[in-house]
JSON list of C-alpha atoms in Angstrom, two decimals:
[
{"chain": "U", "resi": 1, "resn": "MET", "atom": "CA", "xyz": [32.55, 14.89, -17.19]},
{"chain": "U", "resi": 2, "resn": "ILE", "atom": "CA", "xyz": [30.00, 13.63, -14.68]},
{"chain": "U", "resi": 3, "resn": "ASP", "atom": "CA", "xyz": [26.50, 14.99, -15.04]},
{"chain": "U", "resi": 4, "resn": "LYS", "atom": "CA", "xyz": [25.58, 16.97, -11.93]},
{"chain": "U", "resi": 5, "resn": "ARG", "atom": "CA", "xyz": [21.85, 16.30, -12.24]},
{"chain": "U", "resi": 6, "resn": "LEU", "atom": "CA", "xyz": [20.03, 13.01, -11.78]},
{"chain": "U", "resi": 7, "resn": "TYR", "atom": "CA", "xyz": [16.43, 12.05, -12.38]},
{"chain": "U", "resi": 8, "resn": "LEU", "atom": "CA", "xyz": [15.30, 10.32, -9.19]},
{"chain": "U", "resi": 9, "resn": "LYS", "atom": "CA", "xyz": [12.17, 8.97, -7.57]},
{"chain": "U", "resi": 10, "resn": "ALA", "atom": "CA", "xyz": [11.43, 7.59, -4.13]},
{"chain": "U", "resi": 11, "resn": "ALA", "atom": "CA", "xyz": [12.05, 3.85, -3.79]},
{"chain": "U", "resi": 12, "resn": "GLU", "atom": "CA", "xyz": [9.05, 1.53, -3.45]},
{"chain": "U", "resi": 13, "resn": "GLY", "atom": "CA", "xyz": [7.46, 2.01, -0.04]},
{"chain": "U", "resi": 14, "resn": "ARG", "atom": "CA", "xyz": [9.68, 4.98, 0.89]},
{"chain": "U", "resi": 15, "resn": "ILE", "atom": "CA", "xyz": [8.66, 8.54, 1.67]},
{"chain": "U", "resi": 16, "resn": "VAL", "atom": "CA", "xyz": [11.37, 11.11, 1.02]},
{"chain": "U", "resi": 17, "resn": "ARG", "atom": "CA", "xyz": [11.23, 14.80, 1.76]},
{"chain": "U", "resi": 18, "resn": "ARG", "atom": "CA", "xyz": [13.16, 17.34, -0.25]},
{"chain": "U", "resi": 19, "resn": "GLN", "atom": "CA", "xyz": [16.00, 18.98, 1.59]},
{"chain": "U", "resi": 20, "resn": "GLU", "atom": "CA", "xyz": [15.22, 22.44, 0.20]},
{"chain": "U", "resi": 21, "resn": "ASP", "atom": "CA", "xyz": [11.57, 22.82, 1.19]},
{"chain": "U", "resi": 22, "resn": "GLY", "atom": "CA", "xyz": [10.51, 19.71, 3.13]},
{"chain": "U", "resi": 23, "resn": "GLU", "atom": "CA", "xyz": [7.92, 18.80, 0.49]},
{"chain": "U", "resi": 24, "resn": "LEU", "atom": "CA", "xyz": [7.44, 15.14, -0.44]},
{"chain": "U", "resi": 25, "resn": "TRP", "atom": "CA", "xyz": [9.48, 13.86, -3.38]},
{"chain": "U", "resi": 26, "resn": "PRO", "atom": "CA", "xyz": [7.11, 13.58, -6.39]},
{"chain": "U", "resi": 27, "resn": "THR", "atom": "CA", "xyz": [5.98, 10.00, -7.08]},
{"chain": "U", "resi": 28, "resn": "GLU", "atom": "CA", "xyz": [6.68, 10.47, -10.80]},
{"chain": "U", "resi": 29, "resn": "GLY", "atom": "CA", "xyz": [10.23, 11.58, -9.97]},
{"chain": "U", "resi": 30, "resn": "ASP", "atom": "CA", "xyz": [12.16, 14.80, -10.40]},
{"chain": "U", "resi": 31, "resn": "TRP", "atom": "CA", "xyz": [15.56, 16.18, -11.31]},
{"chain": "U", "resi": 32, "resn": "ALA", "atom": "CA", "xyz": [18.03, 16.76, -8.47]},
{"chain": "U", "resi": 33, "resn": "GLU", "atom": "CA", "xyz": [21.56, 18.06, -8.11]},
{"chain": "U", "resi": 34, "resn": "ARG", "atom": "CA", "xyz": [24.13, 15.46, -7.10]},
{"chain": "U", "resi": 35, "resn": "SER", "atom": "CA", "xyz": [24.51, 16.81, -3.55]},
{"chain": "U", "resi": 36, "resn": "GLN", "atom": "CA", "xyz": [25.62, 15.11, -0.36]},
{"chain": "U", "resi": 37, "resn": "PHE", "atom": "CA", "xyz": [21.96, 14.80, 0.67]},
{"chain": "U", "resi": 38, "resn": "VAL", "atom": "CA", "xyz": [21.05, 13.06, -2.61]},
{"chain": "U", "resi": 39, "resn": "ARG", "atom": "CA", "xyz": [24.09, 10.76, -2.50]},
{"chain": "U", "resi": 40, "resn": "ARG", "atom": "CA", "xyz": [23.17, 9.73, 1.05]},
{"chain": "U", "resi": 41, "resn": "ARG", "atom": "CA", "xyz": [19.54, 9.02, 0.06]},
{"chain": "U", "resi": 42, "resn": "LEU", "atom": "CA", "xyz": [20.78, 6.91, -2.87]},
{"chain": "U", "resi": 43, "resn": "LYS", "atom": "CA", "xyz": [23.19, 4.97, -0.66]},
{"chain": "U", "resi": 44, "resn": "ASP", "atom": "CA", "xyz": [20.45, 4.32, 1.93]},
{"chain": "U", "resi": 45, "resn": "GLY", "atom": "CA", "xyz": [18.05, 3.16, -0.81]},
{"chain": "U", "resi": 46, "resn": "ASP", "atom": "CA", "xyz": [15.52, 5.93, -0.18]},
{"chain": "U", "resi": 47, "resn": "LEU", "atom": "CA", "xyz": [15.89, 7.34, -3.70]},
{"chain": "U", "resi": 48, "resn": "VAL", "atom": "CA", "xyz": [16.52, 5.41, -6.92]},
{"chain": "U", "resi": 49, "resn": "GLU", "atom": "CA", "xyz": [17.55, 6.56, -10.37]},
{"chain": "U", "resi": 50, "resn": "ALA", "atom": "CA", "xyz": [14.68, 6.59, -12.84]},
{"chain": "U", "resi": 51, "resn": "GLN", "atom": "CA", "xyz": [14.07, 7.31, -16.50]},
{"chain": "U", "resi": 52, "resn": "PRO", "atom": "CA", "xyz": [12.96, 10.90, -17.07]},
{"chain": "U", "resi": 53, "resn": "PRO", "atom": "CA", "xyz": [9.68, 11.33, -18.94]},
{"chain": "U", "resi": 54, "resn": "LYS", "atom": "CA", "xyz": [9.97, 11.88, -22.65]},
{"chain": "U", "resi": 55, "resn": "PRO", "atom": "CA", "xyz": [9.48, 15.51, -23.67]},
{"chain": "U", "resi": 56, "resn": "VAL", "atom": "CA", "xyz": [6.08, 16.25, -25.13]},
{"chain": "U", "resi": 57, "resn": "LYS", "atom": "CA", "xyz": [6.34, 17.25, -28.76]},
{"chain": "U", "resi": 58, "resn": "PRO", "atom": "CA", "xyz": [4.14, 20.17, -29.73]},
{"chain": "U", "resi": 59, "resn": "ALA", "atom": "CA", "xyz": [1.39, 19.23, -32.17]},
{"chain": "U", "resi": 60, "resn": "ALA", "atom": "CA", "xyz": [2.12, 20.21, -35.74]},
{"chain": "U", "resi": 61, "resn": "ASP", "atom": "CA", "xyz": [0.11, 23.18, -36.90]},
{"chain": "U", "resi": 62, "resn": "GLU", "atom": "CA", "xyz": [-2.59, 22.04, -39.25]},
{"chain": "U", "resi": 63, "resn": "LYS", "atom": "CA", "xyz": [-3.20, 24.46, -42.10]},
{"chain": "U", "resi": 64, "resn": "LYS", "atom": "CA", "xyz": [-6.56, 24.38, -43.81]}
]
């Protein structure tokens, strides 16, 4: 099964607006559905696949 979500960021020197709200794509990247818009941006080189940030582990509770 193909994952429907990709973690993407704008390619170097590119400015990409989100289709949904027109906001700029975050420089650190973001998750996106594999839509026609996203596939077209990937093909054109506007967006590139990126590594998602590692989840932050909650600090262990210290008991005194």
